[in-house]
GROMACS .gro file of C-alpha atoms in nm:
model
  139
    1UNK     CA    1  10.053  12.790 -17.659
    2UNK     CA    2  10.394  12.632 -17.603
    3UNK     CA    3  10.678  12.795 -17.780
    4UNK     CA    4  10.737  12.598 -18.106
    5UNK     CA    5  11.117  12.376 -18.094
    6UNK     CA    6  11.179  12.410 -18.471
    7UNK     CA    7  11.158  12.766 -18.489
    8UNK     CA    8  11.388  12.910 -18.668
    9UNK     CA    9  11.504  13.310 -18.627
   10UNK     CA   10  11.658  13.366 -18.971
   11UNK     CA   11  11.296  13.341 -19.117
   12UNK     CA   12  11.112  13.656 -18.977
   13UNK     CA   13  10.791  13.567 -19.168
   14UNK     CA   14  10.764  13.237 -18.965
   15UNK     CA   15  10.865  13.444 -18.661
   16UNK     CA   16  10.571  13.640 -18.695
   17UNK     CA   17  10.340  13.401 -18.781
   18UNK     CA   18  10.420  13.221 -18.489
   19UNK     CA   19  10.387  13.523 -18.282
   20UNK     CA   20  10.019  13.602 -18.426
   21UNK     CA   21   9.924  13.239 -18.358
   22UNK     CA   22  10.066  13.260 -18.009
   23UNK     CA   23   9.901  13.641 -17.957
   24UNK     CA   24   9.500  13.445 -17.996
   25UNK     CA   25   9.471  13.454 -17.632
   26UNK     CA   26   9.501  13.841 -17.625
   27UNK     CA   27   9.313  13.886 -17.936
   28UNK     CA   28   9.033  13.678 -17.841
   29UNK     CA   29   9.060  13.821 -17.451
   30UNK     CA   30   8.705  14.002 -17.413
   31UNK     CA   31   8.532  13.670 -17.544
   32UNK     CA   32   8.707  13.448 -17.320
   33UNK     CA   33   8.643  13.700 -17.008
   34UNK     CA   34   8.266  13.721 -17.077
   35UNK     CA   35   8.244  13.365 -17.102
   36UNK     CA   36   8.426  13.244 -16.847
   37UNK     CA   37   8.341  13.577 -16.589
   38UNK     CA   38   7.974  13.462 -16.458
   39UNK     CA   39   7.700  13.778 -16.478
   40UNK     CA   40   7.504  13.849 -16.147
   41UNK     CA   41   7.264  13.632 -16.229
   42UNK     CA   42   7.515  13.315 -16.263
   43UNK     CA   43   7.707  13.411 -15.948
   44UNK     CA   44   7.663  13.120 -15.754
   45UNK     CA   45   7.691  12.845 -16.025
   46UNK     CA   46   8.036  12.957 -16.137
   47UNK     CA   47   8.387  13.040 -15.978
   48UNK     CA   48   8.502  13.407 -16.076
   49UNK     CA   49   8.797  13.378 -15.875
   50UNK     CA   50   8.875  13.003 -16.015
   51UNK     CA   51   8.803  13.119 -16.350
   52UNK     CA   52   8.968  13.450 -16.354
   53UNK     CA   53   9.293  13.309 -16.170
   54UNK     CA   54   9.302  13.040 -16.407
   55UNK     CA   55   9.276  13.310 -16.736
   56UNK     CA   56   9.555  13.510 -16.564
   57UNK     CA   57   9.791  13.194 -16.570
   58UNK     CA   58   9.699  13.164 -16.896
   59UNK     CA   59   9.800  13.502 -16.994
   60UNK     CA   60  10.142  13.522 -16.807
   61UNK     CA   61  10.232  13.198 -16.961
   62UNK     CA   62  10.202  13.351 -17.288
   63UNK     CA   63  10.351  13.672 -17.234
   64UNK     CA   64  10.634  13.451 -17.075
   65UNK     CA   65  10.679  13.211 -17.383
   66UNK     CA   66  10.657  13.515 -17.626
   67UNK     CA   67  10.877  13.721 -17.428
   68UNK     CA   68  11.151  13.448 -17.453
   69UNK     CA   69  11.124  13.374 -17.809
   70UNK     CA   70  11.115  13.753 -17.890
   71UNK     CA   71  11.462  13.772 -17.690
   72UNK     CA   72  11.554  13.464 -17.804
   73UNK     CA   73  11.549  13.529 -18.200
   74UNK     CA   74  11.683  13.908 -18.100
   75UNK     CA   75  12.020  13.681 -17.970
   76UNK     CA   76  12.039  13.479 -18.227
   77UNK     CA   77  12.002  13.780 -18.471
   78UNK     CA   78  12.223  13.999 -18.290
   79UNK     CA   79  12.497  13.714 -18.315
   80UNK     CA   80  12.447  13.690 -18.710
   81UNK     CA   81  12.527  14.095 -18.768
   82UNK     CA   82  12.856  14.087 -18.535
   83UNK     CA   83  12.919  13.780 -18.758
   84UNK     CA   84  12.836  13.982 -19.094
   85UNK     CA   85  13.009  14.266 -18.979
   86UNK     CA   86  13.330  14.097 -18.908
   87UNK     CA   87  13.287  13.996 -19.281
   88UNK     CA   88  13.218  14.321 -19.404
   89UNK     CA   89  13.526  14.448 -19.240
   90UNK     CA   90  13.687  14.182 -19.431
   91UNK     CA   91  13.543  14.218 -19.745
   92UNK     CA   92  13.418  14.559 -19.781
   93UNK     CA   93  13.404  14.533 -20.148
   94UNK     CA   94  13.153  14.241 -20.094
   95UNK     CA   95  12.842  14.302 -20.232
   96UNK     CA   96  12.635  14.000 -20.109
   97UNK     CA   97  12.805  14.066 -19.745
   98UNK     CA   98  12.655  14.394 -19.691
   99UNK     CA   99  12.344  14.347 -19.868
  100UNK     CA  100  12.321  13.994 -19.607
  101UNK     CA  101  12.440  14.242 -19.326
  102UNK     CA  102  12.190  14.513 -19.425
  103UNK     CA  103  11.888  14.255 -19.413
  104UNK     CA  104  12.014  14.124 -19.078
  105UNK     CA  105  12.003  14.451 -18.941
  106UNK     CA  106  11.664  14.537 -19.070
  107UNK     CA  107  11.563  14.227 -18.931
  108UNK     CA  108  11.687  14.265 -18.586
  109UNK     CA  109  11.516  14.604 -18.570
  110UNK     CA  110  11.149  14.460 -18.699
  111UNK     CA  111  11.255  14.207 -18.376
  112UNK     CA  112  11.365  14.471 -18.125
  113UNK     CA  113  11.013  14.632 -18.229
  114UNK     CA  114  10.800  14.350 -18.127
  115UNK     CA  115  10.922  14.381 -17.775
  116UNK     CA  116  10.734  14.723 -17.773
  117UNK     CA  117  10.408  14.547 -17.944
  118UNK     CA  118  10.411  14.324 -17.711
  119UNK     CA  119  10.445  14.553 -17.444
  120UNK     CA  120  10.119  14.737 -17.585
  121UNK     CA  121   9.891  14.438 -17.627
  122UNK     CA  122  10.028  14.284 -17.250
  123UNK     CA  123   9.888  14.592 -17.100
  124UNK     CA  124   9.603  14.626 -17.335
  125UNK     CA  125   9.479  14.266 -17.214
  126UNK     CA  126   9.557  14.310 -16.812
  127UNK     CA  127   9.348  14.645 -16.863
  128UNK     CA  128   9.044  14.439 -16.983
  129UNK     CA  129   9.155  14.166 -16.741
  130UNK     CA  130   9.126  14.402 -16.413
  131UNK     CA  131   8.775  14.535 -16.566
  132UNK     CA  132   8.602  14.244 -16.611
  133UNK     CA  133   8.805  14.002 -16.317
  134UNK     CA  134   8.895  14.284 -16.037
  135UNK     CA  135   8.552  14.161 -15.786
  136UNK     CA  136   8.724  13.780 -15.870
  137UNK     CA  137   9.115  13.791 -15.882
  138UNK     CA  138   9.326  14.079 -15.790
  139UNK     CA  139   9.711  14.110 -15.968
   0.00000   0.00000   0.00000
């Protein structure tokens, strides 16, 4: 799934909706491998190695596109507390101004944590990957 153009980073809820939609290939990773790996029997009527280099594009496409939006909205975040804070040191009797900057920050942090989860279901996927594709398609 190609990264969406309209995305915007101040709304975290799209932000992760987009990430869950663009996550289906890992969810749905063991269903696509035992489809698309062929069983002993089917050996000869289907490419393993075709097949499983083909899913393994897939999946560092994806990891590529959600890796850059991740960092992406992290930038864009990161850019809106300096901004707040400059305010706050302006106006530090400004309720609204640290109650935005406060939100910003929490928000960063939620985005700084997806690099982890993403990090987790990345090597959660090659794992099942290598099982299923490692007589195929080697990393």
């Amino acid at each position: 799934m190609s990264v969406p153009k309209t995305l915007s980073c101040d709304d975290f809820i799209e932000f992760e909706e987009t990430l869950k939609t663009m996550r289906l290939i890992d969810d749905k990773i063991i269903q696509v491998l035992n489809t698309s790996v062929p069983t002993d029997s089917f050996k000869s009527k289907v490419d393993g190695t075709a097949e499983c280099k083909k899913l393994y594009d897939e999946l560092k496409q994806s990891y590529q596109q959600r890796e850059g939006l991740i960092t992406k909205c992290i930038l864009v975040t990161s850019e809106a507390v300096a901004v707040l804070r400059e305010e706050s040191k302006q106006h530090p009797n400004d309720r609204e101004v640290s109650k935005s900057l406060r939100t910003k920050q929490n928000t960063l942090s939620l985005m700084r944590q997806e690099l982890g989860v993403e990090e987790v279901i990345k090597d959660r996927s090659l794992k099942v990957f290598q099982e299923k594709c490692r007589n195929y398609y080697k990393i």
